[in-house]
XYZ file of C-alpha atoms in Angstrom:
636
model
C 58.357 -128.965 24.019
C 60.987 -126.815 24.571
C 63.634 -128.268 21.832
C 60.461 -128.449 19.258
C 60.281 -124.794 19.890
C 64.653 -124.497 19.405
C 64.303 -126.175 16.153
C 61.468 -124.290 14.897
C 63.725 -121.236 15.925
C 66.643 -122.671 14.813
C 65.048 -123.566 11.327
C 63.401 -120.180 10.628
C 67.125 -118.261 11.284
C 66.248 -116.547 14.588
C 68.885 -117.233 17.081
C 67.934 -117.516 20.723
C 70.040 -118.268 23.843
C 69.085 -121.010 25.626
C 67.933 -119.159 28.305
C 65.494 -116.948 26.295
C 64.030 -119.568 24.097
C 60.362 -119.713 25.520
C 59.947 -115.706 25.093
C 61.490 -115.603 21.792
C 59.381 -118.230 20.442
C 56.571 -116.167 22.276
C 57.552 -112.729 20.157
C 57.998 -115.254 17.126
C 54.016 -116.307 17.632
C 52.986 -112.845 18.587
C 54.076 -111.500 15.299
C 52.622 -114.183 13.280
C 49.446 -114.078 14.669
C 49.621 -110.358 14.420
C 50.421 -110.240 10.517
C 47.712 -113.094 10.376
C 44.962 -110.972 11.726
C 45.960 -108.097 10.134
C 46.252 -109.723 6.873
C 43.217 -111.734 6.973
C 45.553 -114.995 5.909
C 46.167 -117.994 7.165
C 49.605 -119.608 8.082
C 50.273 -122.034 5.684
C 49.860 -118.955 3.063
C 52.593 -117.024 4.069
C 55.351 -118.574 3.061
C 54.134 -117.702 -0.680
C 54.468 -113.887 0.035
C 57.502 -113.169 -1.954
C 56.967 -109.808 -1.799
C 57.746 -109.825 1.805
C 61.261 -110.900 2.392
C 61.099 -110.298 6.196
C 59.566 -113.534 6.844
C 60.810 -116.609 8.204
C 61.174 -119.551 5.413
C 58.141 -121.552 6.658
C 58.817 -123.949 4.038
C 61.662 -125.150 6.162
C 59.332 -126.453 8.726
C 57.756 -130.209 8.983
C 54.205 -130.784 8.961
C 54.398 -131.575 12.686
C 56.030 -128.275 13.502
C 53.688 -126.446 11.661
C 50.775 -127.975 12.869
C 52.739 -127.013 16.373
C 53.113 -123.881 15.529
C 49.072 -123.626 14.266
C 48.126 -124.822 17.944
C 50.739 -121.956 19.256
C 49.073 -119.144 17.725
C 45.304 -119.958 18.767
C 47.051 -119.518 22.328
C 48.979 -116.057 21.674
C 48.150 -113.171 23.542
C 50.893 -110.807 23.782
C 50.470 -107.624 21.813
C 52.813 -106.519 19.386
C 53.560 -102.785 20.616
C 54.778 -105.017 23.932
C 56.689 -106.961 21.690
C 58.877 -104.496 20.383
C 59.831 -103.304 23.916
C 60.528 -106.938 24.853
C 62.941 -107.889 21.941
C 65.525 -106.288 22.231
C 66.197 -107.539 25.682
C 66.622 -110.864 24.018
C 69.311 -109.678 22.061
C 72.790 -111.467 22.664
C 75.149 -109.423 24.557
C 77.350 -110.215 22.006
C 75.084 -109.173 19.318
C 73.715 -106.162 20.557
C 76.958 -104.898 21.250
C 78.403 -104.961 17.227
C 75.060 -104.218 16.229
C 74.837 -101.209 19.012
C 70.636 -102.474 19.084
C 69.784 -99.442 21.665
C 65.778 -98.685 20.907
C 64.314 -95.647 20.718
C 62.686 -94.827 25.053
C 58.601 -94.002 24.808
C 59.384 -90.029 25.383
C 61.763 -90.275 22.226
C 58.741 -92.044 20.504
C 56.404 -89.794 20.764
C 58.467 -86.495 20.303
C 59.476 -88.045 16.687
C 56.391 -89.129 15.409
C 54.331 -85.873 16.857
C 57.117 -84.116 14.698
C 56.605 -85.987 11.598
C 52.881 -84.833 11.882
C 53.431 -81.472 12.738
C 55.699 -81.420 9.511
C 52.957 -83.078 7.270
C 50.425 -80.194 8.756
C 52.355 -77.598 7.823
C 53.873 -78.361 4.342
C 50.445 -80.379 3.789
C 52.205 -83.539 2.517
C 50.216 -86.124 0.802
C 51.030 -89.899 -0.188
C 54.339 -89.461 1.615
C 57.103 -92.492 2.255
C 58.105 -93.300 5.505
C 61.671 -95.015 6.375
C 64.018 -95.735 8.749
C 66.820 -97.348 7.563
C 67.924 -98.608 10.817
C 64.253 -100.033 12.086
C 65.125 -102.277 14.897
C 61.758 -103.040 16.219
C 60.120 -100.517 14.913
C 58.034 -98.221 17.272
C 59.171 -94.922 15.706
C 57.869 -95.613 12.741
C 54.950 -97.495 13.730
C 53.990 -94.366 16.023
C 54.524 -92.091 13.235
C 51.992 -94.215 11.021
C 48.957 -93.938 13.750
C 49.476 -90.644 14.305
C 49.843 -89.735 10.096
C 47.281 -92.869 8.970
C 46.028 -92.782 5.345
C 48.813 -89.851 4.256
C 51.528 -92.996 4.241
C 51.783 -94.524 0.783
C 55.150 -96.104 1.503
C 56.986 -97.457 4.650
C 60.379 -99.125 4.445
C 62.853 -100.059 6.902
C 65.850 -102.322 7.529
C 67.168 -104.381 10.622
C 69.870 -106.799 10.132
C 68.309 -109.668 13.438
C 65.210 -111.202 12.294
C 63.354 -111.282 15.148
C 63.341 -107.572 15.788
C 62.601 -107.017 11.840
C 59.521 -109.506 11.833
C 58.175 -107.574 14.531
C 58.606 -104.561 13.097
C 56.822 -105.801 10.003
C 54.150 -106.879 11.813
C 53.873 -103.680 13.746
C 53.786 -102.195 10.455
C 51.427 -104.120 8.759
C 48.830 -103.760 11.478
C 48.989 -100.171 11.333
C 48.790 -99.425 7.676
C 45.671 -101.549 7.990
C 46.844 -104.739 6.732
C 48.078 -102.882 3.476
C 50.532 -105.325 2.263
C 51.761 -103.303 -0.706
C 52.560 -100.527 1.678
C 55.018 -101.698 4.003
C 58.232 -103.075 3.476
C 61.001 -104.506 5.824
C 64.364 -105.556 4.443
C 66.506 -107.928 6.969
C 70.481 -107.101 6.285
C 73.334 -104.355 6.931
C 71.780 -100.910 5.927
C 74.648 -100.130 4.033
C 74.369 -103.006 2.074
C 71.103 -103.067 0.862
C 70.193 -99.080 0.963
C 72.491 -98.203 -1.545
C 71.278 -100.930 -3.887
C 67.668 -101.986 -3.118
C 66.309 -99.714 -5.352
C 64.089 -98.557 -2.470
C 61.913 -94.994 -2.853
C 62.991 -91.965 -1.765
C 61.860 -90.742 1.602
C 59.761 -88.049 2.522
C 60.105 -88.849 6.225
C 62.871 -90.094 8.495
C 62.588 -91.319 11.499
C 65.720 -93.216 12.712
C 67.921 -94.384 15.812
C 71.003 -94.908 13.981
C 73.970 -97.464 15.614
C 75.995 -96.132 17.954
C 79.225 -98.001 18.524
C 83.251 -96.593 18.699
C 85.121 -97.166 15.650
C 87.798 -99.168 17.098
C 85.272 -102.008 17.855
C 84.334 -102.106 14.573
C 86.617 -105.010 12.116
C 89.193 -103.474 9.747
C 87.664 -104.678 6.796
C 84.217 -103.728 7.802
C 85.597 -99.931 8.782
C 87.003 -100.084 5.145
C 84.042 -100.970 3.172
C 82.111 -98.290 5.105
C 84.507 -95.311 4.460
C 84.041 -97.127 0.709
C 80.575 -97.305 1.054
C 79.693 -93.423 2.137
C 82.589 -91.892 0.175
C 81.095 -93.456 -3.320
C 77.882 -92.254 -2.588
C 78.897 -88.579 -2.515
C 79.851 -87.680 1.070
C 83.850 -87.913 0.763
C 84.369 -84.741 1.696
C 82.479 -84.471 4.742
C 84.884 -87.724 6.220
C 87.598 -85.766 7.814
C 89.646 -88.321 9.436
C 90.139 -91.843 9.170
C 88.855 -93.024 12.180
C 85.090 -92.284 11.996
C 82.278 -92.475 14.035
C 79.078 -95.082 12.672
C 76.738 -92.460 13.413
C 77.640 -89.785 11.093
C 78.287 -92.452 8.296
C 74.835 -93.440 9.413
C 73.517 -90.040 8.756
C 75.282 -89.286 5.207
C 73.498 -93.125 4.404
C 69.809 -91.454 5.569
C 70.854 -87.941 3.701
C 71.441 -90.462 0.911
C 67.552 -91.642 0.587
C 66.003 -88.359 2.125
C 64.167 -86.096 -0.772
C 64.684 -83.061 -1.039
C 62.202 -80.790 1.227
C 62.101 -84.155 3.054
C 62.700 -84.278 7.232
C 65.070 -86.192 9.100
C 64.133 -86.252 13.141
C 67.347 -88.784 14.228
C 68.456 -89.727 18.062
C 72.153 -89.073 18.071
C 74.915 -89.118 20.743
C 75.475 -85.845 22.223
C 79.357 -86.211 21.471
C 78.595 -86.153 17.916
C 78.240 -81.838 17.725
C 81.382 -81.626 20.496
C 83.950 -84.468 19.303
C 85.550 -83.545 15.432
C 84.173 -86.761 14.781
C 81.214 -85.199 14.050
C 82.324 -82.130 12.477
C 81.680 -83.504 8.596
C 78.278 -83.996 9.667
C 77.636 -80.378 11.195
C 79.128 -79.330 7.785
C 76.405 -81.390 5.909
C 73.420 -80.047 8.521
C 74.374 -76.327 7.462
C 75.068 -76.961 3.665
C 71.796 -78.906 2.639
C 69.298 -78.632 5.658
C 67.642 -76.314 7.961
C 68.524 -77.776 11.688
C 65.221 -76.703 13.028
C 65.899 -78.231 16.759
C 68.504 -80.078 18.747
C 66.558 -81.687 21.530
C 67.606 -83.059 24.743
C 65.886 -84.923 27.848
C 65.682 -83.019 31.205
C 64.109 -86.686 32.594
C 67.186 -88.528 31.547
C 70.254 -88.508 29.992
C 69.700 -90.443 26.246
C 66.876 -91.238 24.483
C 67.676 -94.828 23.696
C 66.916 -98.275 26.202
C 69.731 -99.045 28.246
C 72.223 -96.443 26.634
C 74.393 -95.162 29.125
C 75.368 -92.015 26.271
C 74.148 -88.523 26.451
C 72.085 -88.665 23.533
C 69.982 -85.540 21.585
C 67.123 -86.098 18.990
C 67.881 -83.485 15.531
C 65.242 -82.430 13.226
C 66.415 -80.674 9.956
C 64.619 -80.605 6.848
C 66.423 -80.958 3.702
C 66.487 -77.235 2.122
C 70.165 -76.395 1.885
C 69.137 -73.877 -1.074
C 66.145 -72.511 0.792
C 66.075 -69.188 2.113
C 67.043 -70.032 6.164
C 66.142 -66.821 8.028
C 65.012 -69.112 11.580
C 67.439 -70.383 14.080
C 67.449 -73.278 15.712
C 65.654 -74.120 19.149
C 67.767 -75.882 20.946
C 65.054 -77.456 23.354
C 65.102 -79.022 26.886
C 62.063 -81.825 26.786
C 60.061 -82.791 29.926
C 58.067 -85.719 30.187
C 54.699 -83.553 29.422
C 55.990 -81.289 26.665
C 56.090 -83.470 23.603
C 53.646 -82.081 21.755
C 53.996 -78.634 22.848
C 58.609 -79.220 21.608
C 57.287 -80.451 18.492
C 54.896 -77.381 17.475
C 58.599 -75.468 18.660
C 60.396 -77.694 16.013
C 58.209 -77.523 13.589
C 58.044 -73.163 14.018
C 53.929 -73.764 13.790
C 53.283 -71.127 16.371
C 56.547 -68.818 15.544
C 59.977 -68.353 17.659
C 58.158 -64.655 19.396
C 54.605 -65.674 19.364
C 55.206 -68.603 21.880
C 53.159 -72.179 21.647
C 49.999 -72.837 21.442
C 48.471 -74.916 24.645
C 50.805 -73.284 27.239
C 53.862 -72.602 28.503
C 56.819 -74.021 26.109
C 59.520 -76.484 27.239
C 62.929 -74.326 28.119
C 64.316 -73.214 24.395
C 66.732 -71.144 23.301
C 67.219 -70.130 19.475
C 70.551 -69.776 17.868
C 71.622 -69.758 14.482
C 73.832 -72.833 13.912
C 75.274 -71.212 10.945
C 76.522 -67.767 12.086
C 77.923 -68.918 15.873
C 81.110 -67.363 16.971
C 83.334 -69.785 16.382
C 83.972 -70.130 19.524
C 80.488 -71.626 20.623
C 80.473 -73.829 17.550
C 83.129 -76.296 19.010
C 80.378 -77.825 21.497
C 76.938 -77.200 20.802
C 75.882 -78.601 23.750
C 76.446 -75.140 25.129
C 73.702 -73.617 23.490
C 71.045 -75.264 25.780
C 69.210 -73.957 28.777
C 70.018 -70.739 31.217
C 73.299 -70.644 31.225
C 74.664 -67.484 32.748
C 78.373 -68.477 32.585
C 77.325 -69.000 28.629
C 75.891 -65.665 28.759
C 78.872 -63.698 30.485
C 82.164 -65.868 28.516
C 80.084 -64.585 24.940
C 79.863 -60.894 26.356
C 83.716 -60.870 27.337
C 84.715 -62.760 24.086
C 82.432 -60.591 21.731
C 83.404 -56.778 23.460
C 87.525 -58.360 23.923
C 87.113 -59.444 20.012
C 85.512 -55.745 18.754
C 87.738 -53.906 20.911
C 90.686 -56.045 19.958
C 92.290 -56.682 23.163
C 91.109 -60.388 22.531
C 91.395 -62.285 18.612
C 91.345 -65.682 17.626
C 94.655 -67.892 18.534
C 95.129 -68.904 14.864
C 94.813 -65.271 14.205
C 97.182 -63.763 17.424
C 99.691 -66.746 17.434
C 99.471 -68.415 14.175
C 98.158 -71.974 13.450
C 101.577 -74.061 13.567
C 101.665 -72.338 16.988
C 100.082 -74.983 19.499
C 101.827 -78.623 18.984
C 100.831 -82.062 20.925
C 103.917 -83.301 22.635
C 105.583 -86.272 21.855
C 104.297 -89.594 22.204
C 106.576 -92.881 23.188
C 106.603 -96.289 23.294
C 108.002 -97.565 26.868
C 107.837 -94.753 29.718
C 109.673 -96.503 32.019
C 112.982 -96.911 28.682
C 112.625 -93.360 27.295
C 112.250 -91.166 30.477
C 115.262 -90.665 32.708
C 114.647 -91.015 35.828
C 112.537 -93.703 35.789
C 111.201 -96.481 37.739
C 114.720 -98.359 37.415
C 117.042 -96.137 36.944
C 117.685 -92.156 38.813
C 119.982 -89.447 38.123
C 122.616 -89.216 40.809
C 124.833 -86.518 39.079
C 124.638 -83.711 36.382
C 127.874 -82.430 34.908
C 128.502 -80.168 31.936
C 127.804 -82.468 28.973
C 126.714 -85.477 30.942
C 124.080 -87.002 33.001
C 125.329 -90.211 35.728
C 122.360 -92.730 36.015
C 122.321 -95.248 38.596
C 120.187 -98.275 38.664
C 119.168 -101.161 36.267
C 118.038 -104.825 37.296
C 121.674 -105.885 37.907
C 124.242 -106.498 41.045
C 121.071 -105.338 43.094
C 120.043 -102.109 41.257
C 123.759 -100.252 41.462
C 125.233 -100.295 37.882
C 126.505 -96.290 36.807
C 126.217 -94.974 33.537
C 126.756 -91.912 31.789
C 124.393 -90.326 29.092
C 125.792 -87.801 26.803
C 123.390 -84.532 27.051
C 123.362 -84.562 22.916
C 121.024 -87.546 23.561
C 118.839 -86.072 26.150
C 116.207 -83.621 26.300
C 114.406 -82.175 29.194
C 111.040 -82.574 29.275
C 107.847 -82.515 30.934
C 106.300 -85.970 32.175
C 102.945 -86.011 33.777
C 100.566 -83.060 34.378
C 99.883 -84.726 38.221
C 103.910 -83.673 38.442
C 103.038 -80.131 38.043
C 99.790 -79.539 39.358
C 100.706 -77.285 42.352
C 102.860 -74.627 40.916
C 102.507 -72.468 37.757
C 105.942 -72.968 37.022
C 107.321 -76.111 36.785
C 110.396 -77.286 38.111
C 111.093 -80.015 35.130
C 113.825 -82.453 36.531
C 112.602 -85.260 33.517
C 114.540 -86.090 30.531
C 113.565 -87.443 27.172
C 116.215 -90.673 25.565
C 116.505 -88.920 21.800
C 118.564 -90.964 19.965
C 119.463 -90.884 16.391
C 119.183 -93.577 13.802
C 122.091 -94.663 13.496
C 123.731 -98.315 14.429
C 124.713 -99.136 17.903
C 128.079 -99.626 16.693
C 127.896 -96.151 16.278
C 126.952 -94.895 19.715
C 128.811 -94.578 22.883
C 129.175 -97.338 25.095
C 126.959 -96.189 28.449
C 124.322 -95.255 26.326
C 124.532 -98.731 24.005
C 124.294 -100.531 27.436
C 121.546 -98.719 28.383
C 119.477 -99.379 25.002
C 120.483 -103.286 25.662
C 119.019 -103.150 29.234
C 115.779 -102.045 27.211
C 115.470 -104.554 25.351
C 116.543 -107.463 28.473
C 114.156 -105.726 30.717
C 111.376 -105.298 28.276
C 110.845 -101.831 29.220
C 111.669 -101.018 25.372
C 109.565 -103.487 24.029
C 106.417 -101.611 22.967
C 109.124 -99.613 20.546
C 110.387 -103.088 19.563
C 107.554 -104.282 18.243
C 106.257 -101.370 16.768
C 108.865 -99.590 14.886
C 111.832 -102.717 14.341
C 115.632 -101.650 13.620
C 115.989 -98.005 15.113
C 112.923 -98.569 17.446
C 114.946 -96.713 19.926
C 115.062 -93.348 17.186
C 111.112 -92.989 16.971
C 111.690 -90.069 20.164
C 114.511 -88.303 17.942
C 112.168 -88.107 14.607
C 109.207 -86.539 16.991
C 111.681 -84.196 18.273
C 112.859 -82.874 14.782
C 109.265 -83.283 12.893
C 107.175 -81.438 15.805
C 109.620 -79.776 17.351
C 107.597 -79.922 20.307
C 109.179 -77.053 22.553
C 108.345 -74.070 24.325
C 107.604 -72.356 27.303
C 103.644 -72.811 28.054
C 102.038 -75.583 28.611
C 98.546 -76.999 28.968
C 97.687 -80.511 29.796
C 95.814 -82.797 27.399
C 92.600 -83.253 29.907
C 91.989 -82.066 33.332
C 89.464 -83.177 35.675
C 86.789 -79.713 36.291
C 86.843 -80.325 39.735
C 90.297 -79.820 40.109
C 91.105 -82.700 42.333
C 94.713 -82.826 43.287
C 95.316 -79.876 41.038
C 95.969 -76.425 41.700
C 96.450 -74.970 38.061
C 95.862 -75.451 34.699
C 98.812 -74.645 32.613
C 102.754 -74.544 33.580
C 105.292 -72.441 32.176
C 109.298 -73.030 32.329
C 111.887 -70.099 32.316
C 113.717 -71.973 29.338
C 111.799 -73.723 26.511
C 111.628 -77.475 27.433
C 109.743 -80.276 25.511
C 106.619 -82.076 26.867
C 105.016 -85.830 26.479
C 102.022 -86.321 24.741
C 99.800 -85.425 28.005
C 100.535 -81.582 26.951
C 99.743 -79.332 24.623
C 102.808 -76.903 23.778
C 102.344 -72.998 22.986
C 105.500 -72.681 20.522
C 107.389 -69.536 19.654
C 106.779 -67.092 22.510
C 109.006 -66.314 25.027
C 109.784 -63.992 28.391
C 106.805 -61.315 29.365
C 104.511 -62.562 26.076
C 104.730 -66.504 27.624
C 104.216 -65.388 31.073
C 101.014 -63.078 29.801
C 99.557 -66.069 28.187
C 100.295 -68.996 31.007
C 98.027 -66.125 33.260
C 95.395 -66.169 30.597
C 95.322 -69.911 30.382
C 95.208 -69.934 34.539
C 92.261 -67.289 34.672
C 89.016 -67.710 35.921
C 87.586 -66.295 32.341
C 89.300 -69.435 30.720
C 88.857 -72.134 33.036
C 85.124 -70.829 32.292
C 85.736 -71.679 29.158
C 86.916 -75.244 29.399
C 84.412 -75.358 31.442
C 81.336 -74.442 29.096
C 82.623 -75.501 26.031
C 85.591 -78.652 26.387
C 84.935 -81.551 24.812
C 83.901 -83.937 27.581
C 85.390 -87.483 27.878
C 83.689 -88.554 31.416
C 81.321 -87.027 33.529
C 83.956 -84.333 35.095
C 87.275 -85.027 32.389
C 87.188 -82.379 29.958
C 89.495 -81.363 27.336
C 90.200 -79.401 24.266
C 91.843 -80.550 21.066
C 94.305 -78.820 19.188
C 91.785 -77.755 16.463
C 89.875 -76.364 19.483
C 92.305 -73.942 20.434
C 93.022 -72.357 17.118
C 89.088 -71.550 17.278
C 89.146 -69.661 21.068
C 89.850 -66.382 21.541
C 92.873 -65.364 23.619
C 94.793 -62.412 24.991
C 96.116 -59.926 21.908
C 99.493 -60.359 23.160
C 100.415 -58.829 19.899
C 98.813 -55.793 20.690
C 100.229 -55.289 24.144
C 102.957 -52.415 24.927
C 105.971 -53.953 26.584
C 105.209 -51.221 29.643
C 101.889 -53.071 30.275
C 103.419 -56.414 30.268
C-alpha cells in the first residue's frame, strides 16, 4: 500500500521522503476531499479544471490508482486548517532551507488578518483582492477571508512546493464558499510568475516573505533577481550588491500593491538595523505610511521554527498623502491582537487610547523625521526604554548647544576608514605563529624562525617593507593605549628579482609553507602586493581606534577603543579615526570609552548575535560625537 501511495505521489509531482510518505499522502487526500466538498464535484472532474493550475495532473494516474485514491477520500478526516500547520513539517530539510518555508505562528495570524479588517472598516473597501505572493500554506490569507467574507472578489497567491500550494487552494476555496472564480493559486518562483501572470492588482497584502542570506543563494539566481527587481522600477532602492531576499521580496509585493492598498508583512528584525535593508526603509517613507512595526513580547519571531527576531509592518500605500501620524511601534501579547490592530489601524486615535481596554505597550514615532541617529536601528524605538530616553536628551541638548554635531559634520566623511584586510595572517603579520622578532635596528627588523633546521633560520626585513600595525582587538583589550609590537609585510609589485634577498626568502617560505596561499589563489603574480595597494588606496592610519564588533558584556575586555602616541595602521578588525592627532585624538578615544557612548552601542549597534554588537562605517558618520572642533586648546 505504501509504494501505491509513492507512485501516486510521485506521479502527481509532490515529493515526499520516504519517511513522510503516509502523512503526505494524508494532506494530499485532505485537500482533495476538501476542494471536493467545497466544490460540490467529484474526483474524476477535476482534472478538467483548467482554470485551476494548482492541481495535481490526475490524468497521470491509472484507473486502479484512482479508484485507490476514490476509496482514500471516503476515509479522510483531517481538516484542512490542521493541514496547513502540518505541511510544512514535511518539507525537506533541504528544501525548506533554499526555499526559507518558515509559516506564519497563530498570534502572527490573527494580528494580520484582524488588520486587514480593521483597514476594510475604516476606508470601507468593497470587492477588494486579496494576495500573497509568497502563500506557503496559506493561513494568513485564509484567516483574512473569514474574518472579511463576501468583501473578497479576488484572492491570489503563489508557492513554488505543491503540496503546500494545493492546500492552500483548498483552504481557499472552502472559505470563499466554494467560489471557484474567486481564488487563484499559482505553483512557481514569485518572481517568475508575478511579474508576468498578468495577475490583478492588490488591495490587500498579507505575506511572510523568504528569509534566507544572500550568500546561500546561486550566482545566477542572485543575478536574475537584482535583474528581476531593478527592471521593475526599484533600482535605486538596491544599494549594494549583496542583497537581502526579503527586501527584493518587498519591492516584488510594492510591485502588485494598488495604490491606497495595505501591506501587513512578517519581516526579520535585522532588516530596519542592517544597510541591507536601508533601500527598503527608503521605499516605506517615499510611497507609504508605516502605520506600525510590531513585535512579540511571547517570543522572539513570528514565523514556525525561525530562530530570527522577526517584526510584522503595516504601511499603506499613500506616499503622496498628507502623513501627519507616526508610527506605533507596538509590543504584542498573546491577548492583545485585536486591541494592536485597532492601534495600527489609528481607529480609536494615538491620544484617545483603544477601545476594549488597556492597549498593548506602544510608542509613536515618526519614521520620517528621526534624528538620524535613532534611524540606524529602529529596533530602538520599542518599549520603555530609559537609556533610549536619556542618550536622545544628551544628543538633542549636546547637538543645539553645539558641544556635540554629527561625525560627518565634526570630522568629515573620508574621516573613519576600515583597516586592511589580508589573505594569510600567519604570512603577512610579523611576528607570527612561525616566525618572532628577535632584534630591531635602525632600518631593519631580524626575524627568527621558519619550518627549517628546527625553527632557527635569521632574516632581515627592510623597515621600507614593514608597517606597524594593530592585530587583534583581544591584544588590546586591557589598556586604552596600545602598546602595538605587530607589523604589516607591504610589499610592492614589483618582481622578486627585484627585492632583497631575506625578504625574497621569506615570500618563498610563504608559498612552501602555505601560509601565503589564500593570496596565491586569490590575487596570482604579485599576490604578495595586495597589503601594499590597501596601504596606499585606504591609507588606513591614525591614532584612534575602534574595533569592528565587541561583545556588550565586555568579557575579557576592559575598553572599547585604543589610541597610539604615533599613527599606526590597523587590520580589518578596526575601524580607524584618520587625520587627528595629540590632545584632539586623545579627546575623542575618551569619548569613544565613555559611558554615554558605550550607551550608545549599546541601544542602537547593529546586532550580529545575541550579545555581539557593532557599528558600520556608514553608522558612524550618522552619530553624534564630541565638537572637538569647537574646543579651546586650554580645555583640552
Amino acid at each position: 500500500m505504501e509504494a501505491v501511495k509513492q507512485e501516486i505521489l510521485r506521479k502527481l509531482g509532490i515529493r515526499a521522503v520516504r519517511a513522510a510518505t503516509e502523512e503526505s499522502f494524508r494532506i494530499l487526500v485532505a485537500s482533495l476531499k476538501t476542494i471536493l466538498e467545497s466544490s460540490g464535484e467529484r474526483l474524476g472532474a477535476l482534472a478538467a479544471w483548467d482554470d485551476a493550475p494548482v492541481l495535481p495532473a490526475l490524468s497521470r494516474l491509472s484507473s486502479d490508482e484512482l479508484e485507490f485514491l476514490e476509496a482514500e477520500l471516503q476515509k479522510a478526516s483531517a481538516p484542512i486548517e490542521e493541514c496547513q500547520v502540518r505541511v510544512q513539517k514535511l518539507i525537506p530539510q533541504e528544501e525548506r532551507k533554499r526555499f526559507a518555508a518558515y509559516y506564519t505562528v497563530r498570534q502572527g495570524v490573527r494580528f494580520m488578518a484582524s488588520v486587514a479588517q480593521e483597514y476594510l472598516e475604516r476606508f470601507r473597501r468593497r470587492d477588494i483582492v486579496l494576495a500573497d505572493p509568497f502563500l506557503g500554506s496559506g493561513r494568513t490569507l485564509t484567516a483574512a477571508v473569514e474574518k472579511v467574507g463576501a468583501e473578497v472578489s479576488r484572492v491570489w497567491g503563489v508557492e513554488p512546493l505543491p503540496l503546500p500550494a494545493l492546500v492552500a487552494y483548498a483552504s481557499l476555496l472552502k472559505a470563499v464558499g466554494g467560489r471557484r472564480d474567486v481564488v487563484a493559486v499559482l505553483v512557481g518562483d514569485a518572481f517568475e510568475e508575478v511579474p508576468f501572470a498578468r495577475l490583478p492588482k492588490a488591495d490587500v497584502i498579507l505575506t511572510n516573505p523568504p528569509f534566507t542570506r544572500w550568500k546561500y543563494l546561486e550566482k545566477g539566481y542572485r543575478s536574475y533577481l537584482l535583474k528581476v527587481v531593478s527592471g521593475l522600477g526599484y533600482e535605486k532602492y538596491i544599494t549594494r550588491k549583496e542583497n537581502s531576499l526579503q527586501t527584493l521580496s518587498m519591492f516584488l509585493s510594492d510591485y502588485v500593491l494598488k495604490e491606497g492598498g495595505l501591506i501587513a508583512s512578517v519581516l526579520p528584525a535585522s532588516t530596519f538595523y542592517t544597510i541591507y535593508g536601508e533601500g527598503y526603509k527608503s521605499l516605506l517613507r517615499e510611497k507609504y505610511r508605516l502605520l506600525a512595526v510590531v513585535g512579540s513580547t511571547a517570543r522572539p519571531s513570528f514565523s514556525e521554527d525561525s530562530g530570527f527576531k522577526e517584526v510584522i509592518t503595516v504601511a499603506v500605500k499613500d506616499g503622496d498623502g498628507d502623513w501627519g501620524e507616526p508610527t506605533a511601534f507596538i509590543e504584542l501579547d498573546a491577548e492583545d491582537v485585536e486591541r494592536a490592530a485597532e492601534i495600527a489601524m489609528k481607529t480609536a486615535g494615538v491620544a484617545a487610547g483603544v477601545k476594549g481596554g488597556a492597549r498593548p505597550k506602544t510608542n509613536f514615532f515618526d519614521v520620517r523625521s528621526l534624528p538620524r541617529f535613532l534611524d540606524i536601528n529602529w529596533l530602538a524605538l520599542f518599549g520603555e526604554d530609559e537609556l533610549r530616553d536619556i542618550v536622545t536628551s544628551i544628543f538633542k541638548q549636546g547637538l543645539e548647544r553645539g558641544t556635540l554635531g554629527y561625525w560627518s559634520d565634526v570630522l568629515g566623511r573620508s574621516s573613519i576608514v576600515r583597516g586592511v584586510e589580508m589573505y594569510g595572517p600567519e604570512f603577512f603579520f610579523i611576528p607570527n605563529k612561525y616566525w618572532r622578532v628577535v632584534e630591531e635596528e635602525d632600518g631593519f627588523v631580524v626575524i627568527r624562525g621558519g619550518s627549517g633546521d628546527g625553527g632557527r633560520e635569521e632574516l632581515s626585513i627592510g623597515k621600507e617593507f614593514l608597517v606597524r600595525t594593530l592585530r587583534k582587538p583581544s591584544l588590546y583589550g586591557r589598556r586604552i593605549e596600545a602598546d602595538v609590537d605587530s607589523y604589516m609585510l607591504s610589499v610592492p609589485p614589483v618582481g622578486l628579482d627585484e627585492l632583497p634577498g631575506d625578504l625574497r626568502e621569506y615570500i618563498r617560505w610563504g608559498v612552501g609553507s602555505g601560509t601565503a596561499k589564500p593570496a596565491v589563489n586569490a590575487y596570482g603574480k604579485y599576490w604578495y602586493s595586495h597589503v601594499r595597494r590597501q596601504m596606499t588606496t585606504k591609507k588606513p592610519f591614525g591614532q584612534v581606534f575602534m574595533p569592528d564588533k565587541v561583545d556588550l558584556l565586555f568579557r575579557n575586555r576592559g575598553v572599547f577603543a585604543n589610541y597610539t602616541e604615533r599613527e599606526v595602521a590597523a587590520s580589518k578588525n578596526f575601524y580607524i579615526v584618520r587625520g587627528v592627532g595629540g590632545k584632539i585624538a586623545k579627546f575623542l578615544v575618551a569619548w569613544f570609552n565613555s559611558t554615554i557612548f558605550i550607551s550608545v552601542l549599546a541601544l542602537l549597534g547593529r546586532r550580529i548575535s545575541e550579545t555581539w554588537t557593532r557599528f558600520l562605517e556608514n553608522d558612524y558618520l550618522e552619530l553624534p560625537v564630541v565638537n572637538v572642533r569647537a574646543v579651546s586648546d586650554e580645555d583640552l
